Amino acid sequence: MSKPKLAIFDFTCCEGCQLQIVNLEEEILNLISLVNPVEWREAMSEHIGNYDIALIEGSITRPEDEEKLRRIRKRAKILVALGSCASTGGVNKLKNNFDLQEVKHCVYGQAADMPHLHTAPTKAIDEVVQVDYKIYGCPIDRREFAYIVRCLALGKSPEIPDYPVCVECKLQENICRYEYDEICLGPVTRAGCGARCPSCATWCFGCRGHIEEPNLSAAKEIMVRYGKTFQDLKNRMNIFGSKQRYADE
Amino acid sequence: MSIKKLDQAALDTWVNKLIANQSVYGVQAKGERFAFGPLSKAEDLRLDYDVTILPPKKYFQPQREDLLEFNAKGEYTSVTETEPFILFGVHPYDVVAIAQMDTIFSADNYDVHYMTRRHNATIVACDVQNASANVFAGCMNTATVTKGFDLLLTKIGEFYLAEAKTPKGEKLLTDLPGGLEPGNLDLARREQVWKDNTGLLRKHKLKCNPQELPGLLEKSYYAPVWEAKAKLCFSCGSCNLVCPTCYCFDVQDDVNWDLQSGKRTRAWDGCLLKDFAAVAGGHNFRSSRTDRYRHRFYRKAKYVAEKLNQIACVGCGRCISACVPKIANPVEVFNELL
Ligand code: SF4
Ligand code: SF4
């Protein structure tokens, strides 16, 4: 059996998810024994044709990137969105809450209208092309990434959690952040991170995006019970949840 | 079986001696709450705890455990743990829950993973000294226990009474330095603790006898309470996961990097989670929140209850505390159905 060809591409992001792959350290040798990396700017510089698996990091923020992504899709058998920016739009979608002109001027000042600084509303990868699998998280979880790659190499669908972070908090016997009078996004956020933030004594930022059926009306309704307002909740959700599906309900 | 009276100093010396000989898991502070954990010295033990975040079931059915290792040739070997351990400070309601789990994991299909750990355990029970905010064990006949443990500790004033119930418990007592013989007055004080606890552990008051619950549920399948409460449900499964009598699990395989060998693991699951009843082909037997929310109560007080002739709720109140929207209280639901 020849090794599946794996390519990694990055769009608008901090490249932290790719860094997590590099951070696999010794395990990266196992990864390379299983797949054949053909295009990966952060780790090598050769460029070759078709891919069995294309990992896409980052979100799409310029029309020319949409074109590039479509070309990758055509050459890839399996296309995987890697990390929050790619799978949900992530923090990059904050921009979509404002007028584009205003955003550009805020970031680039006088240079805002230079042609190379052209920008469009942020899109997640699946808003442009069909995505086969999503690896959630900001950044991704290394163990989960390794597991998903093994599944794909074996030709089996990985089990990606569609239950809230609360599950993983309970398994770790964490004290619920609501007991500390904090708004935590855990009850509506997809697990898989091992409840990383609550286990380090802070609320869940919602980086993995909503579960498929988040009970947002309940999240809204319980705010009163905890002495908070709907606006408090929205402010929390803006970071990773801007313009996410259901975000404006 | 013997019964001894000991003061705090004797208790500490005894516990440290036990720790020197084998693994001891005891209740300790975790922030403002309590949890069972590996005990390294007697001072860390908090027998005055109200309730632990997770029940001691995690020592018999861990959150995640390896079941077997397999390879592509079709060979496999079961993985079982063998180390003996002491579980120190289990409250009566949790003792009742463990006894119920023992039946579940040994009756129809003997679960070698659970039962091996169970046989390796020595359970030191401890009567409740401080009632938690949501406990209702008094209503469920689980505020005190007479069986299901190896040794029972009861605090009477400045002293503890330690009564062995099994040879395993008796053996622990042989390590006890300077234990006194209790007098009739001490035994009477212990009786009083049991009587008081039955009254005190009722932070929520069930308005019927627990035996009436299966009948009550029989006629309540279409009651409005299910949907009304489920509206606020996050389907987060917290009520399942913290429950001492919930034992459902999910089994997954993962392969090693060679793609030729791997292991099968199981992890806690919960019937409140959306995909719990999803099967191959994409069908879900309980796809609505209301169905899932209702199922837990039927499971607790009808399905398991009719099979084992025991209600599968011991009134620990953990689900009440763990539910963020505050809709999981079994007493509230049952009273509403009455
Ligand atoms: S249903 Fe709730 S109160 Fe009853 S045993 Fe389970 S966690 Fe405790
Ligand atoms: S803990 Fe509460 S919100 Fe979570 S699944 Fe149970 S009933 Fe629903």
Coordinates of C-alpha atoms and ligand atoms in Angstrom, one line a residue:
Chain A
M1 CA 0.0 0.0 0.0
S2 CA 1.5 3.3 -1.0
K3 CA 1.3 6.1 1.6
P4 CA -1.5 8.6 1.2
K5 CA -0.2 12.0 0.0
L6 CA -0.9 14.8 2.5
A7 CA -0.8 18.5 1.8
I8 CA -1.2 21.4 4.2
F9 CA -2.3 24.9 3.1
D10 CA -2.8 28.0 5.1
F11 CA -5.0 31.0 4.6
T12 CA -5.9 33.7 7.1
C13 CA -4.7 32.5 10.5
C14 CA -1.8 32.6 12.9
E15 CA -0.5 29.1 11.8
G16 CA -0.7 27.9 15.3
C17 CA -2.6 24.8 14.3
Q18 CA 0.3 23.8 12.0
L19 CA 2.6 24.5 14.9
Q20 CA 0.6 22.0 16.9
I21 CA 1.4 19.4 14.3
V22 CA 5.1 20.3 14.5
N23 CA 4.7 20.0 18.3
L24 CA 3.8 16.4 18.0
E25 CA 7.6 16.0 18.4
E26 CA 8.6 12.3 18.3
E27 CA 5.2 11.4 17.1
I28 CA 5.7 13.4 14.0
L29 CA 8.0 10.6 12.8
N30 CA 5.1 8.2 13.2
L31 CA 2.9 10.6 11.2
I32 CA 5.5 10.7 8.4
S33 CA 5.7 6.9 8.4
L34 CA 2.0 6.9 7.7
V35 CA 1.5 9.7 5.2
N36 CA 3.7 11.3 2.6
P37 CA 3.7 15.1 3.1
V38 CA 3.8 16.7 -0.4
E39 CA 3.1 20.3 0.3
W40 CA 3.7 21.9 3.7
R41 CA 5.1 25.4 3.8
E42 CA 5.8 25.4 7.5
A43 CA 7.9 22.2 7.3
M44 CA 9.2 21.7 3.8
S45 CA 9.4 23.5 0.5
E46 CA 8.8 21.0 -2.4
H47 CA 5.5 21.3 -4.4
I48 CA 3.8 18.3 -6.1
G49 CA 0.5 17.5 -7.9
N50 CA -2.5 15.7 -6.4
Y51 CA -3.3 14.9 -2.8
D52 CA -5.1 12.2 -1.0
I53 CA -5.7 14.4 2.0
A54 CA -5.6 18.2 2.0
L55 CA -5.5 20.0 5.3
I56 CA -6.7 23.6 5.1
E57 CA -5.8 26.0 7.9
G58 CA -7.2 29.5 8.2
S59 CA -10.3 31.2 6.9
I60 CA -11.0 32.9 3.6
T61 CA -10.8 36.6 3.6
R62 CA -10.0 37.6 0.0
P63 CA -11.7 36.7 -3.2
E64 CA -8.4 35.5 -4.7
D65 CA -8.1 33.0 -1.9
E66 CA -11.5 31.5 -2.8
E67 CA -10.1 30.7 -6.2
K68 CA -7.0 29.1 -4.7
L69 CA -9.1 27.0 -2.4
R70 CA -11.3 25.8 -5.3
R71 CA -8.2 24.7 -7.1
I72 CA -7.0 22.7 -4.0
R73 CA -10.4 21.1 -3.7
K74 CA -10.2 19.9 -7.3
R75 CA -6.9 18.2 -6.5
A76 CA -7.8 16.7 -3.2
K77 CA -9.6 13.4 -2.5
I78 CA -10.3 14.3 1.1
L79 CA -10.4 17.9 2.3
V80 CA -10.1 18.6 6.0
A81 CA -10.6 22.0 7.7
L82 CA -7.9 22.4 10.3
G83 CA -8.6 24.5 13.4
S84 CA -11.2 27.1 14.3
C85 CA -10.4 29.6 11.5
A86 CA -11.0 27.0 8.9
S87 CA -13.8 25.1 10.4
T88 CA -16.0 27.9 11.8
G89 CA -14.3 31.2 10.7
G90 CA -13.1 31.6 14.3
V91 CA -11.8 34.9 15.6
N92 CA -11.5 36.2 12.1
K93 CA -15.2 36.5 11.9
L94 CA -15.2 39.3 14.5
K95 CA -14.5 41.5 11.5
N96 CA -17.9 40.6 10.0
N97 CA -19.6 42.5 12.8
F98 CA -18.4 45.8 11.4
D99 CA -18.3 47.9 8.3
L100 CA -15.4 46.6 6.1
Q101 CA -14.1 50.1 5.4
E102 CA -14.1 50.9 9.0
V103 CA -12.2 47.7 9.8
K104 CA -9.5 48.4 7.2
H105 CA -8.9 51.9 8.5
C106 CA -8.8 50.8 12.0
V107 CA -6.1 48.1 11.2
Y108 CA -4.1 49.8 8.4
G109 CA -4.7 53.5 9.0
Q110 CA -3.6 55.6 6.0
A111 CA -2.5 52.5 4.0
A112 CA -6.0 51.0 4.1
D113 CA -6.8 51.6 0.5
M114 CA -3.6 50.1 -0.9
P115 CA -4.6 47.3 -3.4
H116 CA -2.7 44.5 -1.6
L117 CA -4.7 45.2 1.6
H118 CA -8.0 44.4 -0.1
T119 CA -10.2 42.4 2.2
A120 CA -13.7 40.7 2.1
P121 CA -16.0 39.4 4.8
T122 CA -14.5 36.3 6.5
K123 CA -15.7 32.8 5.4
A124 CA -15.1 29.4 6.9
I125 CA -13.8 26.8 4.4
D126 CA -17.2 25.1 4.0
E127 CA -18.7 28.4 2.9
V128 CA -16.6 28.1 -0.2
V129 CA -16.0 24.4 -0.9
Q130 CA -17.3 21.1 0.3
V131 CA -15.4 20.0 3.5
D132 CA -15.2 16.3 4.4
Y133 CA -14.0 16.6 8.0
K134 CA -13.4 19.4 10.5
I135 CA -10.7 19.4 13.1
Y136 CA -11.9 21.9 15.6
G137 CA -10.1 24.1 18.2
C138 CA -7.9 27.1 18.6
P139 CA -5.5 25.6 18.4
I140 CA -6.3 22.0 17.5
D141 CA -5.7 19.3 20.0
R142 CA -2.6 17.3 19.0
R143 CA -4.0 13.9 20.2
E144 CA -7.2 14.4 18.3
F145 CA -5.3 15.4 15.2
A146 CA -3.2 12.3 15.4
Y147 CA -6.3 10.1 15.9
I148 CA -8.1 11.7 12.9
V149 CA -5.1 11.2 10.6
R150 CA -4.8 7.5 11.7
C151 CA -8.5 7.0 11.0
L152 CA -8.2 8.7 7.5
A153 CA -5.2 6.5 6.7
L154 CA -7.2 3.5 7.6
G155 CA -10.2 4.7 5.5
K156 CA -12.5 5.0 8.5
S157 CA -14.5 8.0 9.7
P158 CA -13.2 9.5 12.9
E159 CA -15.6 10.0 15.8
I160 CA -15.7 13.7 16.4
P161 CA -17.6 14.7 19.5
D162 CA -20.9 16.4 19.1
Y163 CA -21.6 16.9 22.8
P164 CA -20.9 20.0 25.0
V165 CA -17.6 20.7 26.9
C166 CA -19.6 20.0 30.1
V167 CA -19.1 16.3 29.5
E168 CA -15.3 16.6 29.6
C169 CA -15.5 19.0 32.6
K170 CA -17.5 16.3 34.5
L171 CA -15.0 13.6 33.5
Q172 CA -12.2 15.6 35.0
E173 CA -14.2 16.5 38.1
N174 CA -13.8 20.2 37.5
I175 CA -15.9 22.6 39.6
C176 CA -18.4 24.3 37.2
R177 CA -17.5 27.8 36.2
Y178 CA -21.1 28.9 36.9
E179 CA -20.4 28.2 40.6
Y180 CA -17.8 30.9 40.3
D181 CA -20.3 33.3 39.0
E182 CA -18.8 33.2 35.5
I183 CA -20.5 32.8 32.1
C184 CA -19.0 29.7 30.6
L185 CA -19.7 28.8 27.0
G186 CA -19.2 25.1 27.7
P187 CA -22.9 24.1 27.6
V188 CA -23.2 25.1 23.9
T189 CA -19.6 24.4 22.7
R190 CA -18.4 21.3 21.1
A191 CA -16.1 19.1 23.3
G192 CA -12.9 17.4 22.2
C193 CA -10.4 19.7 23.9
G194 CA -10.6 17.8 27.2
A195 CA -12.2 20.9 28.8
R196 CA -8.8 22.6 28.5
C197 CA -9.8 26.1 29.7
P198 CA -12.1 25.1 32.6
S199 CA -9.5 22.7 33.7
C200 CA -7.1 25.7 34.0
A201 CA -9.7 27.5 36.0
T202 CA -11.2 29.8 33.4
W203 CA -14.5 29.8 31.4
C204 CA -14.8 28.1 28.0
F205 CA -14.3 30.6 25.2
G206 CA -16.2 28.4 22.7
C207 CA -13.2 28.0 20.3
R208 CA -14.5 24.8 18.9
G209 CA -17.8 26.3 17.8
H210 CA -21.3 25.3 18.7
I211 CA -22.4 21.7 18.9
E212 CA -24.9 20.8 16.1
E213 CA -28.0 21.5 18.2
P214 CA -26.9 24.2 20.8
N215 CA -29.7 25.2 23.1
L216 CA -29.1 29.0 22.7
S217 CA -32.5 30.0 23.9
A218 CA -31.7 28.2 27.2
A219 CA -28.3 29.9 27.4
K220 CA -30.1 33.2 27.0
E221 CA -32.9 32.4 29.5
I222 CA -30.6 31.2 32.3
M223 CA -28.6 34.5 32.3
V224 CA -31.3 36.1 34.5
R225 CA -30.9 33.2 37.0
Y226 CA -27.2 33.9 37.3
G227 CA -27.6 37.6 37.6
K228 CA -26.3 38.3 34.1
T229 CA -27.8 39.8 31.0
F230 CA -28.2 38.6 27.4
Q231 CA -25.6 41.3 26.4
D232 CA -23.1 39.7 28.8
L233 CA -23.6 36.4 27.0
K234 CA -23.3 37.9 23.5
N235 CA -20.1 39.7 24.4
R236 CA -18.6 36.3 25.4
M237 CA -19.9 34.6 22.2
N238 CA -18.5 37.3 19.9
I239 CA -14.9 36.2 20.3
F240 CA -15.2 32.8 18.6
G241 CA -18.9 32.8 17.8
S242 CA -19.4 35.9 15.6
K243 CA -21.6 35.1 12.6
Q244 CA -21.6 31.4 13.5
R245 CA -24.6 29.4 12.6
Y246 CA -27.4 30.5 15.1
A247 CA -25.2 33.3 16.4
D248 CA -27.8 36.0 15.9
E249 CA -30.8 34.2 17.5
Chain B
M1 CA -17.3 -8.6 64.0
S2 CA -15.5 -6.2 66.2
I3 CA -16.3 -2.5 66.9
K4 CA -13.7 -0.1 68.2
K5 CA -13.8 3.5 69.5
L6 CA -11.0 5.8 68.5
D7 CA -10.1 9.5 68.8
Q8 CA -8.8 11.7 65.9
A9 CA -5.1 11.0 66.7
A10 CA -5.7 7.2 66.6
L11 CA -7.6 7.6 63.4
D12 CA -4.7 9.5 61.8
T13 CA -2.1 7.0 62.9
W14 CA -4.3 4.2 61.6
V15 CA -4.9 5.8 58.2
N16 CA -1.2 6.5 57.8
K17 CA -0.5 2.9 58.5
L18 CA -3.0 1.8 55.9
I19 CA -1.5 4.2 53.3
A20 CA 1.9 2.7 54.0
N21 CA 0.6 -0.8 53.1
Q22 CA -1.6 -0.2 50.0
S23 CA -3.3 2.4 47.8
V24 CA -5.9 4.4 49.6
Y25 CA -8.3 6.7 47.9
G26 CA -10.0 9.2 50.2
V27 CA -12.1 12.3 50.2
Q28 CA -10.1 15.5 50.0
A29 CA -10.9 19.2 49.5
K30 CA -11.0 20.4 45.9
G31 CA -11.3 24.2 45.9
E32 CA -14.6 24.8 47.8
R33 CA -15.8 21.3 47.0
F34 CA -14.7 17.7 47.6
A35 CA -13.4 14.8 45.6
F36 CA -12.1 11.3 46.0
G37 CA -8.4 11.1 45.2
P38 CA -5.2 9.2 46.0
L39 CA -4.5 9.8 49.7
S40 CA -0.9 10.5 50.7
K41 CA -1.4 11.4 54.3
A42 CA -4.1 11.3 57.0
E43 CA -4.4 15.1 57.4
D44 CA -5.7 15.4 53.9
L45 CA -8.6 13.2 54.6
R46 CA -11.9 15.2 55.0
L47 CA -14.4 12.9 56.6
D48 CA -16.5 16.1 57.3
Y49 CA -17.2 16.5 53.6
D50 CA -20.8 17.1 52.4
V51 CA -20.7 15.4 49.0
T52 CA -18.0 14.7 46.3
I53 CA -18.3 16.1 42.8
L54 CA -18.1 12.7 41.3
P55 CA -19.3 9.6 43.0
P56 CA -16.8 6.8 43.9
K57 CA -18.0 4.8 40.9
K58 CA -14.9 6.2 39.1
Y59 CA -12.8 3.6 40.9
F60 CA -14.8 0.7 39.5
Q61 CA -15.8 2.1 36.2
P62 CA -13.2 4.7 35.3
Q63 CA -14.1 7.7 33.1
R64 CA -12.1 6.1 30.3
E65 CA -10.5 2.6 30.4
D66 CA -8.9 0.2 28.1
L67 CA -10.8 -3.0 27.6
L68 CA -8.6 -5.0 25.3
E69 CA -5.7 -4.8 22.9
F70 CA -6.1 -6.3 19.4
N71 CA -4.1 -6.8 16.2
A72 CA -4.9 -7.2 12.5
K73 CA -4.6 -11.0 12.8
G74 CA -7.7 -11.0 14.9
E75 CA -5.9 -11.8 18.2
Y76 CA -6.8 -9.9 21.3
T77 CA -6.1 -9.8 25.0
S78 CA -8.3 -8.3 27.8
V79 CA -6.8 -5.6 29.9
T80 CA -7.7 -5.9 33.6
E81 CA -6.3 -4.1 36.6
T82 CA -5.3 -6.1 39.7
E83 CA -4.1 -3.9 42.4
P84 CA -6.0 -4.0 45.7
F85 CA -7.1 -0.6 47.2
I86 CA -9.1 1.0 50.0
L87 CA -11.9 3.4 49.3
F88 CA -12.0 5.6 52.4
G89 CA -15.0 7.6 53.5
V90 CA -17.9 6.5 51.3
H91 CA -21.2 8.0 52.3
P92 CA -24.2 5.6 52.9
Y93 CA -26.1 6.7 49.7
D94 CA -23.0 6.0 47.6
V95 CA -22.6 2.6 49.4
V96 CA -26.2 1.8 48.2
A97 CA -25.4 2.9 44.7
I98 CA -22.2 0.7 44.6
A99 CA -24.3 -2.3 45.7
Q100 CA -26.7 -1.6 42.9
M101 CA -23.9 -1.3 40.3
D102 CA -22.5 -4.6 41.6
T103 CA -25.8 -6.3 40.6
I104 CA -25.9 -4.5 37.2
F105 CA -22.3 -5.4 36.3
S106 CA -22.5 -9.0 37.5
A107 CA -26.1 -10.3 36.9
D108 CA -26.8 -10.6 33.1
N109 CA -23.3 -10.1 31.7
Y110 CA -20.5 -10.5 34.1
D111 CA -18.3 -7.5 33.5
V112 CA -14.8 -8.7 34.3
H113 CA -13.3 -5.1 34.2
Y114 CA -15.7 -3.7 36.8
M115 CA -15.8 -6.8 38.9
T116 CA -12.0 -7.2 39.1
R117 CA -11.7 -3.7 40.5
R118 CA -14.7 -4.3 42.8
H119 CA -13.1 -7.5 44.3
N120 CA -9.9 -5.6 44.8
A121 CA -11.7 -2.8 46.8
T122 CA -12.1 -2.5 50.5
I123 CA -14.9 0.0 51.3
V124 CA -14.7 2.1 54.4
A125 CA -18.0 3.8 54.7
C126 CA -18.6 6.9 56.8
D127 CA -21.8 8.3 58.1
V128 CA -22.6 11.8 56.9
Q129 CA -21.3 14.6 59.2
N130 CA -22.5 17.6 57.1
A131 CA -25.5 17.5 54.8
S132 CA -24.9 18.9 51.3
A133 CA -27.2 21.6 49.8
N134 CA -29.2 19.2 47.7
V135 CA -29.1 15.8 49.4
F136 CA -32.4 13.9 49.8
A137 CA -31.1 10.5 50.9
G138 CA -33.5 10.6 53.9
C139 CA -36.4 10.4 51.4
M140 CA -34.8 7.5 49.5
N141 CA -34.0 5.3 52.6
T142 CA -30.3 5.7 51.9
A143 CA -29.3 8.1 54.7
T144 CA -27.8 5.1 56.6
V145 CA -26.7 1.7 55.6
T146 CA -26.4 -1.7 57.2
K147 CA -24.6 -3.6 54.4
G148 CA -22.5 -3.1 51.2
F149 CA -19.4 -2.0 53.0
D150 CA -16.4 -3.6 54.8
L151 CA -16.2 -1.2 57.7
L152 CA -18.3 1.7 58.9
L153 CA -17.1 4.8 60.6
T154 CA -19.5 7.0 62.6
K155 CA -18.5 10.2 64.3
I156 CA -19.9 10.6 67.8
G157 CA -18.7 13.8 69.4
E158 CA -14.9 13.8 69.6
F159 CA -14.6 10.1 68.8
Y160 CA -15.3 7.7 65.9
L161 CA -16.8 4.3 66.1
A162 CA -15.4 1.8 63.6
E163 CA -17.4 -1.3 63.0
A164 CA -16.2 -4.1 60.8
K165 CA -18.8 -5.8 58.7
T166 CA -16.7 -8.3 56.7
P167 CA -13.5 -10.2 57.1
K168 CA -11.8 -7.5 54.9
G169 CA -13.0 -4.8 57.3
E170 CA -11.9 -6.9 60.3
K171 CA -8.5 -7.1 58.8
L172 CA -8.2 -3.3 58.6
L173 CA -9.1 -3.1 62.3
T174 CA -6.1 -5.3 63.2
D175 CA -3.9 -2.4 62.0
L176 CA -5.7 0.0 64.4
P177 CA -3.4 1.1 67.3
G178 CA -4.9 1.6 70.7
G179 CA -8.6 1.3 69.8
L180 CA -10.9 1.4 72.8
E181 CA -14.0 -0.8 73.5
P182 CA -17.1 1.2 73.0
G183 CA -19.7 1.3 75.9
N184 CA -23.5 1.2 75.6
L185 CA -23.6 5.0 75.7
D186 CA -21.4 5.2 72.6
L187 CA -23.6 2.8 70.8
A188 CA -26.7 4.8 71.8
R189 CA -25.0 8.0 70.4
R190 CA -24.4 6.2 67.1
E191 CA -28.1 5.2 67.0
Q192 CA -28.9 8.8 67.5
V193 CA -26.6 9.9 64.6
W194 CA -28.5 7.5 62.3
K195 CA -31.8 8.8 63.4
D196 CA -30.8 12.4 63.0
N197 CA -29.3 11.8 59.6
T198 CA -32.5 10.2 58.3
G199 CA -34.2 13.5 59.1
L200 CA -31.4 15.9 58.2
L201 CA -30.6 14.5 54.7
R202 CA -33.8 15.8 53.3
K203 CA -33.0 19.1 51.6
H204 CA -35.8 18.3 49.1
K205 CA -38.9 16.5 50.3
L206 CA -40.3 13.8 48.1
K207 CA -44.1 13.8 48.8
C208 CA -44.6 10.1 48.2
N209 CA -43.0 6.8 49.1
P210 CA -40.2 5.9 46.7
Q211 CA -42.0 2.5 46.1
E212 CA -44.8 4.4 44.5
L213 CA -42.6 6.0 41.8
P214 CA -42.8 3.2 39.2
G215 CA -46.6 3.4 39.4
L216 CA -46.5 7.2 39.2
L217 CA -44.4 7.1 36.1
E218 CA -46.6 4.4 34.5
K219 CA -49.3 7.1 34.1
S220 CA -47.1 10.1 33.4
Y221 CA -45.5 9.5 30.0
Y222 CA -47.4 12.4 28.4
A223 CA -47.3 14.8 31.3
P224 CA -46.5 18.4 30.4
V225 CA -43.5 18.6 32.8
W226 CA -41.2 16.8 30.4
E227 CA -41.4 19.3 27.7
A228 CA -41.6 22.3 30.0
K229 CA -38.4 21.3 31.7
A230 CA -36.6 20.0 28.6
K231 CA -36.9 23.4 27.0
L232 CA -34.1 24.6 29.1
C233 CA -32.0 21.4 28.8
F234 CA -28.5 21.8 27.2
S235 CA -28.3 18.0 26.5
C236 CA -25.0 18.2 28.4
G237 CA -25.3 14.9 30.2
S238 CA -24.0 16.4 33.4
C239 CA -26.9 14.9 35.3
N240 CA -25.9 11.4 34.0
L241 CA -22.2 11.8 34.5
V242 CA -22.2 12.8 38.2
C243 CA -24.8 10.2 39.1
P244 CA -23.7 7.2 41.2
T245 CA -26.2 4.9 39.5
C246 CA -25.7 5.9 35.9
Y247 CA -23.3 3.5 34.3
C248 CA -23.8 3.7 30.5
F249 CA -20.7 3.7 28.4
D250 CA -19.5 4.1 24.8
V251 CA -17.0 1.7 23.2
Q252 CA -14.4 3.0 20.7
D253 CA -11.5 1.4 18.9
D254 CA -8.3 3.3 18.1
V255 CA -5.4 1.9 16.1
N256 CA -1.7 2.5 16.7
W257 CA 0.5 4.2 14.1
D258 CA 1.4 0.9 12.5
L259 CA -2.3 0.5 11.6
Q260 CA -1.8 -3.2 12.6
S261 CA -2.6 -3.1 16.3
G262 CA -4.8 -1.1 18.5
K263 CA -6.9 -1.0 21.6
R264 CA -10.6 -0.8 22.5
T265 CA -11.6 1.6 25.2
R266 CA -14.8 2.6 26.9
A267 CA -15.8 5.9 28.3
W268 CA -18.7 7.3 30.3
D269 CA -21.7 8.1 28.2
G270 CA -25.1 9.6 29.1
C271 CA -28.7 9.2 27.8
L272 CA -29.1 13.0 27.8
L273 CA -26.5 13.4 25.1
K274 CA -27.9 13.9 21.6
D275 CA -26.1 11.0 20.0
F276 CA -26.6 8.5 22.8
A277 CA -29.4 6.6 21.0
A278 CA -28.1 7.2 17.5
V279 CA -27.5 4.0 15.5
A280 CA -25.9 3.0 12.2
G281 CA -27.7 4.5 9.3
G282 CA -28.2 7.8 11.1
H283 CA -31.4 6.9 13.0
N284 CA -31.8 8.3 16.5
F285 CA -34.3 6.6 18.8
R286 CA -34.5 9.7 21.1
S287 CA -33.8 12.6 18.8
S288 CA -35.8 15.2 20.8
R289 CA -34.6 16.9 24.0
T290 CA -37.9 16.0 25.7
D291 CA -37.5 12.3 24.9
R292 CA -34.0 12.3 26.3
Y293 CA -34.9 14.4 29.3
R294 CA -37.9 12.1 30.2
H295 CA -35.9 8.9 29.6
R296 CA -33.5 9.5 32.6
F297 CA -36.4 9.7 35.0
Y298 CA -38.0 6.5 33.6
R299 CA -34.7 4.8 33.8
K300 CA -34.2 5.8 37.4
A301 CA -37.7 5.1 38.8
K302 CA -39.3 2.7 36.4
Y303 CA -37.1 0.6 34.1
V304 CA -34.3 -0.2 36.4
A305 CA -36.6 -0.1 39.4
E306 CA -38.9 -2.8 38.0
K307 CA -35.9 -5.0 37.0
L308 CA -34.0 -4.8 40.3
N309 CA -36.8 -3.9 42.6
Q310 CA -34.7 -0.8 43.7
I311 CA -35.1 2.8 42.7
A312 CA -32.0 3.8 40.7
C313 CA -31.7 7.1 42.5
V314 CA -30.1 7.2 45.9
G315 CA -30.8 10.9 46.6
C316 CA -27.3 12.2 46.6
G317 CA -28.4 15.4 44.9
R318 CA -25.4 15.6 42.6
C319 CA -27.5 16.0 39.5
I320 CA -29.3 19.0 41.1
S321 CA -26.0 20.8 41.7
A322 CA -24.5 19.9 38.4
C323 CA -27.3 21.1 36.2
V324 CA -26.6 24.6 35.0
P325 CA -30.2 25.5 34.1
K326 CA -31.4 23.8 37.4
I327 CA -34.0 21.5 35.8
A328 CA -32.6 18.1 36.9
N329 CA -34.0 17.8 40.4
P330 CA -35.8 14.4 40.6
V331 CA -37.8 15.4 43.7
E332 CA -39.2 18.4 41.9
V333 CA -40.2 16.4 38.9
F334 CA -41.7 13.5 40.9
N335 CA -43.6 15.9 43.1
E336 CA -45.0 17.7 40.1
L337 CA -46.3 14.4 38.7
L338 CA -48.1 13.6 42.0
Ligands
SF4_1 S1 -30.5 10.9 40.0 FE1 -29.5 12.7 40.9 S2 -30.0 12.5 43.1 FE2 -30.5 10.5 42.2 S3 -28.6 9.3 42.5 FE3 -28.5 10.2 40.5 S4 -27.3 12.2 40.8 FE4 -28.0 11.4 42.8
SF4_2 S1 -27.6 18.5 33.6 FE1 -29.4 19.7 33.2 S2 -29.0 20.7 31.2 FE2 -27.5 19.1 31.4 S3 -28.5 17.3 30.3 FE3 -29.0 17.1 32.5 S4 -31.0 18.2 32.7 FE4 -30.1 18.8 30.7

